Short mmCIF file of C-alpha atoms and ligand atoms in Angstrom, two decimals:
data_model
loop_
_atom_site.label_atom_id
_atom_site.label_comp_id
_atom_site.label_asym_id
_atom_site.label_seq_id
_atom_site.Cartn_x
_atom_site.Cartn_y
_atom_site.Cartn_z
CA MET A 11 -6.89 -10.67 17.05
CA GLN A 12 -6.91 -14.44 16.96
CA LEU A 13 -7.75 -16.09 13.63
CA THR A 14 -8.65 -19.78 13.50
CA ILE A 15 -10.21 -22.25 11.09
CA SER A 16 -13.17 -24.43 11.92
CA THR A 17 -14.45 -27.27 9.78
CA LYS A 18 -17.60 -27.75 11.87
CA PRO A 19 -20.93 -27.50 10.06
CA ILE A 20 -22.29 -23.98 10.12
CA ASN A 21 -25.07 -24.67 12.61
CA LYS A 22 -22.65 -26.22 15.13
CA ILE A 23 -20.62 -23.04 15.49
CA ASN A 24 -20.43 -21.39 18.90
CA THR A 25 -19.81 -17.68 18.63
CA ASP A 26 -21.32 -14.26 19.37
CA LEU A 27 -21.97 -13.50 15.74
CA LEU A 28 -21.93 -15.42 12.49
CA VAL A 29 -21.40 -13.56 9.21
CA LEU A 30 -22.98 -15.26 6.21
CA PHE A 31 -22.44 -13.87 2.70
CA VAL A 32 -25.26 -14.38 0.21
CA THR A 33 -26.12 -13.43 -3.36
CA GLU A 34 -29.45 -12.42 -4.78
CA SER A 35 -30.46 -16.11 -4.49
CA TRP A 36 -30.21 -15.64 -0.75
CA GLU A 37 -33.46 -17.43 0.08
CA LYS A 38 -32.05 -20.65 -1.29
CA GLU A 39 -28.58 -20.09 0.18
CA ILE A 40 -29.71 -19.57 3.77
CA SER A 41 -31.33 -22.99 3.87
CA ILE A 42 -27.99 -24.34 5.20
CA LEU A 43 -28.90 -22.63 8.46
CA GLY A 44 -31.80 -25.05 9.03
CA ALA A 45 -35.54 -24.52 8.74
CA GLU A 46 -36.07 -22.63 11.97
CA VAL A 47 -33.36 -19.99 11.52
CA SER A 48 -34.08 -19.63 7.79
CA LYS A 49 -37.68 -18.84 8.52
CA LYS A 50 -36.68 -16.15 10.97
CA VAL A 51 -34.21 -14.62 8.50
CA VAL A 52 -36.80 -14.56 5.71
CA THR A 53 -39.28 -12.71 7.92
CA VAL A 54 -36.76 -10.05 9.01
CA ALA A 55 -35.11 -9.75 5.60
CA LYS A 56 -38.40 -9.27 3.76
CA ALA A 57 -39.56 -6.70 6.29
CA GLU A 58 -36.33 -4.78 5.62
CA ASP A 59 -36.62 -5.21 1.85
CA PHE A 60 -33.33 -7.13 1.73
CA LYS A 61 -32.45 -8.27 -1.81
CA GLY A 62 -28.95 -9.75 -1.24
CA LYS A 63 -27.32 -6.90 -3.14
CA SER A 64 -23.86 -5.57 -2.36
CA LYS A 65 -23.61 -3.61 0.93
CA GLU A 66 -27.10 -4.73 2.13
CA THR A 67 -27.11 -6.41 5.54
CA VAL A 68 -29.65 -7.97 7.91
CA VAL A 69 -29.00 -8.79 11.56
CA VAL A 70 -31.09 -11.51 13.21
CA ASP A 71 -30.99 -12.83 16.79
CA THR A 72 -31.01 -16.61 16.99
CA ASP A 73 -31.23 -19.22 19.76
CA THR A 74 -28.43 -21.33 18.29
CA GLY A 75 -24.70 -21.73 18.98
CA TYR A 76 -24.19 -18.38 17.29
CA LYS A 77 -26.28 -15.85 19.11
CA ARG A 78 -26.56 -13.42 16.25
CA LEU A 79 -26.51 -13.75 12.52
CA LEU A 80 -25.37 -11.10 10.06
CA VAL A 81 -26.50 -11.83 6.52
CA ALA A 82 -24.51 -9.68 4.09
CA GLY A 83 -25.21 -9.28 0.39
CA ILE A 84 -22.62 -9.46 -2.36
CA SER A 85 -23.23 -8.28 -5.88
CA GLY A 86 -23.58 -10.41 -8.96
CA ASP A 87 -21.58 -13.41 -10.02
CA THR A 88 -18.71 -13.99 -7.59
CA LYS A 89 -16.48 -15.39 -10.35
CA GLU A 90 -16.33 -12.05 -12.12
CA ALA A 91 -15.75 -10.00 -8.99
CA THR A 92 -12.22 -8.71 -8.58
CA VAL A 93 -10.15 -9.08 -5.41
CA PHE A 94 -10.71 -5.35 -4.91
CA ASP A 95 -14.52 -5.84 -5.04
CA LEU A 96 -14.34 -8.86 -2.73
CA GLN A 97 -12.26 -7.04 -0.16
CA GLN A 98 -14.57 -4.02 -0.26
CA THR A 99 -17.57 -6.31 0.37
CA ILE A 100 -15.94 -8.11 3.30
CA ALA A 101 -14.55 -4.91 4.79
CA THR A 102 -17.98 -3.25 4.56
CA ALA A 103 -19.55 -6.21 6.41
CA MET A 104 -16.79 -5.95 9.03
CA GLY A 105 -17.82 -2.32 9.52
CA VAL A 106 -21.33 -3.55 10.43
CA VAL A 107 -19.82 -6.20 12.73
CA LYS A 108 -17.87 -3.46 14.55
CA GLY A 109 -21.16 -1.62 15.07
CA THR A 110 -22.65 -4.65 16.85
CA LYS A 111 -19.75 -4.59 19.35
CA ARG A 112 -19.47 -8.42 19.29
CA LYS A 113 -15.97 -9.68 20.06
CA ASP A 114 -16.11 -13.32 18.93
CA ILE A 115 -17.26 -13.84 15.39
CA ALA A 116 -17.33 -16.52 12.71
CA VAL A 117 -17.19 -15.81 8.98
CA SER A 118 -18.41 -18.06 6.19
CA ILE A 119 -16.41 -18.20 2.95
CA ARG A 120 -17.86 -18.75 -0.48
CA PRO A 121 -16.13 -21.38 -2.69
CA ALA A 122 -14.89 -18.90 -5.32
CA TRP A 123 -13.19 -16.63 -2.79
CA SER A 124 -9.47 -16.40 -2.14
CA ILE A 125 -8.94 -17.10 1.54
CA GLN A 126 -5.90 -14.81 1.60
CA ALA A 127 -7.96 -11.92 0.26
CA VAL A 128 -10.64 -12.56 2.89
CA VAL A 129 -8.12 -12.62 5.74
CA GLU A 130 -6.53 -9.38 4.50
CA ALA A 131 -9.92 -7.70 4.32
CA ILE A 132 -10.81 -8.80 7.86
CA LEU A 133 -7.49 -7.68 9.36
CA LEU A 134 -7.07 -4.46 7.40
CA SER A 135 -10.65 -3.29 8.00
CA THR A 136 -10.18 -3.60 11.76
CA TYR A 137 -6.90 -1.60 11.85
CA THR A 138 -6.87 1.43 14.14
CA PHE A 139 -4.22 3.99 15.02
CA ASN A 140 -5.24 5.39 18.39
CA LYS A 141 -2.00 5.75 20.33
CA TYR A 142 -2.50 9.52 20.51
CA LYS A 143 -6.10 9.33 21.82
CA SER A 144 -6.36 9.85 25.58
CA LYS A 145 -9.39 7.54 25.71
CA ASN A 146 -9.57 4.39 23.64
CA GLU A 147 -13.20 3.75 22.88
CA ASP A 148 -12.68 1.12 20.21
CA LYS A 149 -14.04 -2.31 21.00
CA ALA A 150 -11.66 -4.57 19.13
CA ILE A 151 -12.80 -7.87 17.68
CA GLU A 152 -10.87 -10.54 19.58
CA LYS A 153 -11.58 -13.83 17.85
CA VAL A 154 -12.45 -14.68 14.28
CA ILE A 155 -13.31 -18.21 13.21
CA ILE A 156 -13.19 -18.87 9.48
CA LEU A 157 -15.49 -21.66 8.37
CA ALA A 158 -13.73 -24.04 6.00
CA PRO A 159 -14.76 -27.27 4.35
CA ASP A 160 -12.73 -30.13 5.87
CA ALA A 161 -11.05 -31.11 2.58
CA GLN A 162 -9.53 -27.66 2.17
CA ARG A 163 -7.98 -27.24 5.60
CA THR A 164 -4.34 -27.18 4.40
CA LYS A 165 -5.08 -24.79 1.55
CA PHE A 166 -6.95 -22.55 3.96
CA GLN A 167 -4.14 -22.65 6.51
CA LYS A 168 -1.66 -21.46 3.85
CA GLY A 169 -4.00 -18.68 2.76
CA ILE A 170 -4.46 -17.54 6.32
CA GLU A 171 -0.72 -17.41 6.94
CA ALA A 172 -0.11 -15.39 3.78
CA GLY A 173 -3.05 -13.12 4.61
CA ILE A 174 -1.65 -12.44 8.07
CA ASN A 175 1.85 -11.66 6.75
CA PHE A 176 0.60 -9.39 3.96
CA SER A 177 -1.71 -7.56 6.38
CA GLN A 178 0.94 -7.13 9.04
CA ALA A 179 3.32 -5.64 6.50
CA THR A 180 0.57 -3.29 5.31
CA MET A 181 -0.27 -2.21 8.86
CA PHE A 182 3.43 -1.70 9.55
CA ALA A 183 3.49 0.77 6.64
CA ARG A 184 0.28 2.44 7.86
CA ASP A 185 1.79 2.99 11.31
CA LEU A 186 4.85 4.68 9.80
CA VAL A 187 2.71 7.04 7.69
CA ASN A 188 0.34 7.81 10.55
CA GLU A 189 3.07 8.96 12.93
CA PRO A 190 3.42 12.75 12.90
CA ALA A 191 6.34 14.03 10.82
CA GLU A 192 8.00 15.35 13.97
CA VAL A 193 8.29 11.74 15.15
CA MET A 194 8.82 10.00 11.79
CA ASN A 195 11.81 12.08 10.67
CA PRO A 196 14.63 10.78 8.43
CA THR A 197 16.62 9.54 11.45
CA VAL A 198 13.70 7.54 12.82
CA LEU A 199 12.93 6.14 9.37
CA ALA A 200 16.56 4.97 9.16
CA GLN A 201 16.32 3.50 12.67
CA THR A 202 13.21 1.58 11.55
CA ALA A 203 15.24 0.08 8.70
CA LYS A 204 17.99 -0.76 11.20
CA ASP A 205 15.48 -2.57 13.44
CA ILE A 206 14.21 -4.61 10.48
CA ALA A 207 17.75 -5.64 9.53
CA GLY A 208 18.53 -6.43 13.17
CA LYS A 209 15.58 -8.82 13.43
CA ASN A 210 16.22 -10.73 10.18
CA LYS A 211 19.57 -12.38 9.60
CA ASN A 212 19.20 -12.45 5.81
CA ILE A 213 18.54 -8.69 5.57
CA HIS A 214 21.45 -6.25 5.59
CA LEU A 215 21.36 -2.50 6.01
CA THR A 216 23.75 0.07 4.58
CA LEU A 217 23.10 3.54 5.88
CA TYR A 218 24.67 6.50 4.05
CA GLU A 219 25.06 9.70 6.06
CA LYS A 220 25.25 13.19 4.55
CA LYS A 221 29.00 13.01 3.87
CA GLU A 222 28.69 9.69 2.06
CA ILE A 223 25.69 10.90 0.11
CA ALA A 224 27.79 13.85 -1.08
CA LYS A 225 30.63 11.50 -1.99
CA LEU A 226 28.26 9.48 -4.16
CA GLY A 227 27.36 12.69 -5.99
CA MET A 228 23.70 12.63 -5.01
CA ASN A 229 23.42 16.41 -5.17
CA ALA A 230 19.78 16.59 -6.26
CA PHE A 231 18.81 14.69 -3.10
CA LEU A 232 21.08 16.90 -0.97
CA GLY A 233 19.57 20.01 -2.56
CA VAL A 234 16.10 19.04 -1.37
CA SER A 235 17.32 18.28 2.16
CA GLN A 236 19.44 21.41 2.61
CA GLY A 237 16.67 23.59 4.05
CA SER A 238 15.95 21.21 6.92
CA ASP A 239 17.61 20.84 10.33
CA SER A 240 17.08 17.08 10.13
CA PRO A 241 20.02 15.39 8.39
CA PRO A 242 19.26 13.34 5.25
CA LYS A 243 19.63 9.55 5.34
CA PHE A 244 20.09 7.27 2.37
CA ILE A 245 18.82 3.82 3.29
CA ARG A 246 19.74 0.60 1.50
CA LEU A 247 18.19 -2.69 2.60
CA HIS A 248 19.37 -5.90 0.97
CA TYR A 249 17.67 -9.30 0.99
CA LYS A 250 19.42 -12.17 -0.75
CA PRO A 251 17.94 -15.65 -0.59
CA GLU A 252 20.10 -18.64 -1.46
CA GLY A 253 20.20 -19.53 -5.14
CA SER A 254 18.52 -16.32 -6.33
CA ARG A 255 19.17 -15.45 -9.98
CA LYS A 256 17.33 -12.16 -10.46
CA LYS A 257 17.66 -8.87 -8.68
CA ILE A 258 14.89 -6.34 -8.19
CA VAL A 259 15.27 -2.85 -6.70
CA ILE A 260 12.29 -1.28 -4.96
CA VAL A 261 12.48 2.46 -4.34
CA GLY A 262 10.21 4.48 -2.06
CA LYS A 263 9.88 8.26 -2.03
CA GLY A 264 10.88 9.23 1.51
CA ILE A 265 10.03 12.89 2.08
CA THR A 266 9.13 12.76 5.77
CA PHE A 267 7.36 16.12 5.42
CA ASP A 268 6.69 18.16 2.30
CA THR A 269 6.10 21.85 2.99
CA GLY A 270 6.88 22.64 -0.63
CA GLY A 271 10.08 24.37 0.48
CA LEU A 272 10.40 28.02 -0.60
CA SER A 273 7.66 27.30 -3.16
CA LEU A 274 5.55 26.87 -0.02
CA LYS A 275 2.32 24.91 -0.16
CA PRO A 276 -0.91 26.58 0.98
CA GLY A 277 -1.95 25.48 4.50
CA HIS A 278 -4.69 23.11 3.43
CA SER A 279 -2.49 21.23 0.95
CA MET A 280 0.14 20.75 3.66
CA GLU A 281 -2.22 19.13 6.20
CA THR A 282 -1.57 15.57 5.04
CA MET A 283 2.02 15.97 3.86
CA LYS A 284 3.40 13.61 6.51
CA CYS A 285 2.20 11.04 3.95
CA ASP A 286 4.98 11.99 1.52
CA MET A 287 7.06 9.05 2.78
CA ALA A 288 4.29 6.51 2.01
CA GLY A 289 6.42 4.97 -0.76
CA ALA A 290 9.27 4.51 1.73
CA ALA A 291 6.82 3.05 4.25
CA ALA A 292 5.67 0.51 1.65
CA VAL A 293 9.27 -0.54 0.99
CA LEU A 294 9.92 -0.94 4.74
CA GLY A 295 6.63 -2.84 5.08
CA VAL A 296 7.80 -5.29 2.42
CA PHE A 297 11.14 -5.82 4.19
CA SER A 298 9.41 -6.32 7.54
CA VAL A 299 8.01 -9.68 6.30
CA ILE A 300 10.16 -10.59 3.31
CA SER A 301 12.01 -13.39 5.15
CA GLU A 302 8.72 -14.91 6.32
CA ILE A 303 7.26 -15.39 2.85
CA ASN A 304 8.40 -17.26 -0.20
CA VAL A 305 10.53 -14.71 -2.08
CA ASN A 306 13.26 -16.30 -4.21
CA VAL A 307 14.55 -13.18 -5.88
CA GLU A 308 17.23 -10.81 -4.56
CA VAL A 309 15.64 -7.55 -3.42
CA VAL A 310 17.24 -4.19 -2.69
CA GLY A 311 15.17 -1.46 -1.04
CA LEU A 312 16.32 2.14 -1.50
CA ILE A 313 15.03 5.21 0.31
CA ALA A 314 16.37 8.77 0.15
CA ALA A 315 14.88 10.15 3.36
CA CYS A 316 14.75 13.89 4.03
CA GLU A 317 12.44 16.77 4.81
CA ASN A 318 11.43 19.49 2.33
CA MET A 319 11.59 22.68 4.41
CA PRO A 320 11.91 26.42 3.72
CA SER A 321 14.73 28.22 5.54
CA GLY A 322 17.70 30.52 4.99
CA LYS A 323 19.61 27.49 3.73
CA ALA A 324 16.85 26.19 1.49
CA LEU A 325 17.03 25.41 -2.20
CA ARG A 326 15.84 28.33 -4.40
CA PRO A 327 13.83 28.33 -7.60
CA GLY A 328 16.40 28.88 -10.35
CA ASP A 329 19.12 26.86 -8.60
CA ILE A 330 20.78 24.15 -10.66
CA LEU A 331 21.59 20.68 -9.31
CA LYS A 332 23.74 17.93 -10.76
CA ALA A 333 22.38 14.43 -10.20
CA MET A 334 24.48 11.32 -9.62
CA ASN A 335 24.29 10.29 -13.30
CA GLY A 336 25.71 13.67 -14.37
CA LYS A 337 22.49 15.23 -15.65
CA THR A 338 21.84 18.81 -14.58
CA ILE A 339 18.45 20.01 -13.35
CA GLU A 340 17.08 23.54 -13.17
CA VAL A 341 14.81 23.75 -10.12
CA LEU A 342 11.87 25.97 -10.97
CA ASN A 343 9.60 24.86 -8.17
CA THR A 344 10.96 23.50 -4.90
CA ASP A 345 7.65 21.67 -4.34
CA ALA A 346 8.52 19.29 -7.18
CA GLU A 347 11.09 17.77 -4.82
CA GLY A 348 10.21 14.08 -5.07
CA ARG A 349 11.56 13.75 -8.60
CA LEU A 350 14.82 15.40 -7.47
CA THR A 351 15.45 12.87 -4.70
CA LEU A 352 14.30 10.02 -6.97
CA ALA A 353 16.61 11.18 -9.77
CA ASP A 354 19.56 10.31 -7.55
CA VAL A 355 18.09 7.09 -6.16
CA LEU A 356 17.25 5.80 -9.65
CA SER A 357 20.77 6.76 -10.80
CA PHE A 358 22.22 4.87 -7.83
CA ALA A 359 20.03 1.85 -8.62
CA VAL A 360 21.19 1.72 -12.23
CA LEU A 361 24.87 2.50 -11.65
CA LYS A 362 25.55 0.59 -8.42
CA GLU A 363 23.00 -2.23 -8.33
CA LYS A 364 22.73 -3.19 -12.02
CA PRO A 365 19.35 -4.83 -11.35
CA ASP A 366 16.98 -6.78 -13.61
CA GLY A 367 14.21 -4.35 -12.74
CA ILE A 368 13.44 -1.21 -10.75
CA ILE A 369 10.07 -0.35 -9.25
CA ASP A 370 9.53 2.99 -7.57
CA LEU A 371 6.57 4.03 -5.44
CA ALA A 372 6.06 7.73 -4.93
CA THR A 373 3.40 10.16 -3.74
CA LEU A 374 4.67 12.20 -6.65
CA THR A 375 1.98 14.49 -8.06
CA GLY A 376 -1.35 16.08 -7.24
CA ALA A 377 -2.00 15.80 -10.99
CA MET A 378 -2.16 12.00 -10.62
CA MET A 379 -5.05 12.43 -8.18
CA VAL A 380 -6.80 14.72 -10.65
CA ALA A 381 -6.44 12.05 -13.35
CA LEU A 382 -7.29 8.86 -11.46
CA GLY A 383 -8.87 9.90 -8.15
CA GLU A 384 -8.21 8.51 -4.71
CA ASP A 385 -8.41 4.75 -5.32
CA ILE A 386 -6.22 4.18 -8.36
CA THR A 387 -2.47 4.33 -8.81
CA GLY A 388 -0.90 5.53 -12.05
CA LEU A 389 1.54 3.01 -13.52
CA PHE A 390 4.28 4.13 -15.93
CA GLY A 391 7.05 2.02 -17.35
CA ASN A 392 9.58 1.38 -20.10
CA ASP A 393 9.36 -2.42 -20.25
CA ASN A 394 6.24 -4.34 -21.27
CA ARG A 395 7.18 -7.52 -19.44
CA LEU A 396 7.65 -5.73 -16.11
CA ILE A 397 4.51 -3.66 -16.69
CA GLU A 398 2.45 -6.82 -17.22
CA LEU A 399 3.92 -8.46 -14.11
CA LEU A 400 2.94 -5.43 -12.06
CA LYS A 401 -0.57 -5.27 -13.49
CA LYS A 402 -1.05 -8.95 -12.66
CA ALA A 403 0.29 -8.51 -9.12
CA ALA A 404 -1.95 -5.47 -8.62
CA ASN A 405 -5.06 -7.41 -9.69
CA GLU A 406 -4.21 -10.30 -7.43
CA ALA A 407 -3.49 -7.97 -4.52
CA GLY A 408 -6.69 -5.95 -4.95
CA GLU A 409 -4.67 -2.74 -5.33
CA PRO A 410 -5.84 -1.05 -8.53
CA VAL A 411 -3.39 0.46 -11.01
CA TRP A 412 -3.91 2.05 -14.43
CA HIS A 413 -1.30 2.00 -17.17
CA MET A 414 -0.36 5.55 -18.23
CA PRO A 415 1.63 6.66 -21.31
CA LEU A 416 5.14 8.11 -21.57
CA PRO A 417 4.86 10.05 -24.85
CA VAL A 418 8.15 11.28 -26.34
CA THR A 419 6.22 14.26 -27.74
CA TYR A 420 5.93 15.65 -24.21
CA LEU A 421 9.69 15.55 -23.61
CA PRO A 422 10.25 19.18 -24.73
CA LEU A 423 8.06 20.22 -21.76
CA ILE A 424 10.83 19.23 -19.32
CA LYS A 425 13.82 20.59 -21.30
CA SER A 426 15.54 23.52 -19.59
CA ASN A 427 16.97 26.58 -21.33
CA ILE A 428 20.01 26.60 -19.10
CA ALA A 429 20.42 23.00 -17.83
CA ASP A 430 19.60 19.50 -19.17
CA LEU A 431 16.20 19.27 -17.52
CA ARG A 432 13.75 21.37 -15.55
CA ASN A 433 11.89 19.95 -12.55
CA THR A 434 8.48 21.26 -13.63
CA SER A 435 6.67 21.15 -16.93
CA LYS A 436 6.45 24.19 -19.20
CA GLY A 437 2.82 23.26 -19.81
CA LYS A 438 -0.25 23.31 -17.60
CA TYR A 439 -1.54 19.79 -18.19
CA GLY A 440 -0.45 16.18 -17.76
CA GLY A 441 1.66 16.87 -14.69
CA ALA A 442 1.80 13.20 -13.62
CA ILE A 443 3.11 12.25 -17.07
CA THR A 444 5.78 14.92 -17.25
CA ALA A 445 6.93 13.93 -13.73
CA ALA A 446 7.22 10.29 -14.87
CA LEU A 447 9.07 11.39 -18.04
CA PHE A 448 11.49 13.25 -15.79
CA LEU A 449 12.15 10.07 -13.76
CA GLN A 450 12.67 8.10 -16.96
CA GLU A 451 15.71 10.27 -17.70
CA PHE A 452 17.50 8.51 -14.82
CA VAL A 453 16.81 4.83 -15.49
CA GLY A 454 18.50 4.43 -18.87
CA LYS A 455 17.65 1.08 -20.40
CA THR A 456 16.99 -0.77 -17.13
CA PRO A 457 13.44 -2.19 -17.00
CA TRP A 458 11.55 0.20 -14.74
CA VAL A 459 8.05 0.82 -13.45
CA HIS A 460 6.98 3.97 -11.62
CA LEU A 461 3.86 3.92 -9.45
CA ASP A 462 2.43 7.35 -8.63
CA ILE A 463 0.55 6.51 -5.43
CA ALA A 464 -0.44 10.10 -4.50
CA GLY A 465 -4.17 9.17 -4.47
CA PRO A 466 -4.39 5.78 -2.72
CA ALA A 467 -1.51 6.23 -0.23
CA PHE A 468 -3.56 8.28 2.20
CA ALA A 469 -7.29 8.02 2.98
CA GLU A 470 -8.70 11.48 3.66
CA LYS A 471 -11.82 9.86 5.19
CA ASN A 472 -12.65 6.47 6.69
CA THR A 473 -12.95 3.80 3.97
CA PRO A 474 -14.01 0.13 4.23
CA LEU A 475 -10.43 -1.19 4.17
CA ALA A 476 -8.59 1.65 5.91
CA PRO A 477 -9.53 4.33 8.41
CA TYR A 478 -8.49 7.97 7.87
CA GLY A 479 -4.72 8.04 7.33
CA GLY A 480 -2.06 5.90 5.71
CA THR A 481 -3.39 2.93 3.75
CA GLY A 482 -0.17 0.98 3.23
CA PHE A 483 -0.90 0.99 -0.50
CA GLY A 484 1.69 -0.90 -2.53
CA VAL A 485 2.80 -3.37 0.13
CA ARG A 486 0.48 -6.19 -0.95
CA LEU A 487 1.14 -5.43 -4.61
CA LEU A 488 4.91 -5.61 -4.15
CA LEU A 489 4.72 -8.77 -2.03
CA ARG A 490 2.63 -10.42 -4.76
CA LEU A 491 5.08 -9.33 -7.43
CA LEU A 492 8.08 -10.61 -5.50
CA THR A 493 6.46 -13.95 -4.65
CA ASN A 494 5.33 -14.37 -8.29
CA TYR A 495 8.71 -13.40 -9.73
N1 BES B 27 4.12 15.38 -2.47
C1 BES B 27 3.55 16.16 -3.50
C2 BES B 27 2.47 15.44 -4.30
C3 BES B 27 1.23 15.06 -3.53
C4 BES B 27 0.12 15.88 -3.57
C5 BES B 27 1.14 13.87 -2.86
C6 BES B 27 -1.02 15.53 -2.91
C7 BES B 27 0.00 13.50 -2.19
C8 BES B 27 -1.09 14.33 -2.21
C9 BES B 27 4.65 16.58 -4.50
O1 BES B 27 5.91 16.76 -3.96
C10 BES B 27 4.26 17.91 -5.06
O2 BES B 27 4.14 18.83 -4.31
N2 BES B 27 4.04 17.96 -6.37
C11 BES B 27 3.64 19.16 -7.02
C12 BES B 27 4.42 19.26 -8.31
C13 BES B 27 4.28 20.59 -9.00
C14 BES B 27 4.96 21.67 -8.18
C15 BES B 27 4.92 20.48 -10.37
C16 BES B 27 2.14 19.07 -7.29
O3 BES B 27 1.65 17.99 -7.58
O4 BES B 27 1.48 20.09 -7.17
ZN1 ZN B 28 6.20 18.71 -3.14
ZN1 ZN B 29 6.31 15.63 -2.23
#
């Protein structure tokens, strides 16, 4: 898709379709279209009971440079709307545009809107993953003109560039999640990291094979991988810009398929478990564009990639594993595997990287989805400054998070009778919290934030911003954080 800016007046635009966003004062706002077109819009809009409210649209044929007009409502005062709301509005309108099958369109922007957010919504809402369809019936939008006031051309150009980079990184992550687990196995995930490092001279890859992983003492990670025929890969990507003073580690859960292991998942719960590497995909998405954007902080990306499979070699409930930091873990349920692999990665981050902050993204618990639903990520952390930075980045990115507690009173729930820790809670409730408390045991005093992305990482139905499948959640949030840092 080609994205360009035009500073021409709205009624001089030549295109198949013009999208105009209006509020409930729409009758006044459409006067910029000129008397003739306005009159036509009023007639059609009134006949369709259009009020200019969110998600309402009216399509009108015109005899002007733009052959069709799509008037789309937005709700309330645009200054109070969040980036999330804005992107939902734009993406919903783009859904209507797709229905009209027009290929060349122009989009008007309201003064309060962030151009970057608009570009992201346009690009992300038109993403498809159809390489496995024998017939491609999608009519892709080819050209989008964004209408900008002349004085703001440079600002708009910057916003467009950032929007394109952030969207491409997000779609990169979506592609990785959407590939079947047979294709996107640990080896291919590692190869993807290798390709990223190969294309960017300021990114370096260190790849640890099974032997080296064992040498590091990452036995919790190895325990999870031992039931699979695919060898585990520990991936370390390193980006170091000149003059950087701070170092951030980003960790992504990289279970390329989660069967549950011997604590096998029921069939239905397993259907979408190729998404269990969505955290890893987000980290790779970030690295795919990190040299293109303005990141002045040193960034290390860590992924323990393996499959969680049942077999004669698989980890058993009751087995005890010793993590890299020396803590021992009684495995009571092999389906709580993410925290086992992360225990070692977090230990590695603390012991080997000595960073200023660690952020992990993990499709960690079904309990998180019970608590916050499909749109919102649970945020846990041990450092208020880092927590606030993440909340700010999430708001700016339009990727919602909710701060969750780490109560010490729940710690007894993860104490084992026979080892230091157990990998499941003794209680029935608060499973996302006890999982986060478990992770906290491996970060020591290093500032750390854990994002449980189990809900938003994978769309189980088509949504305005993402079709069924991987959403690339976390990429835009992390890119914001790293550019803000
Ligand atoms: N990968 C799953 C969590 C998950 C569930 C992600 C649904 C995305 C959608 C994780 O490994 C898991 O199976 N967690 C268990 C933990 C339990 C055994 C303590 C869960 O949530 O049921
Ligand atoms: Zn699991
Ligand atoms: Zn899992």
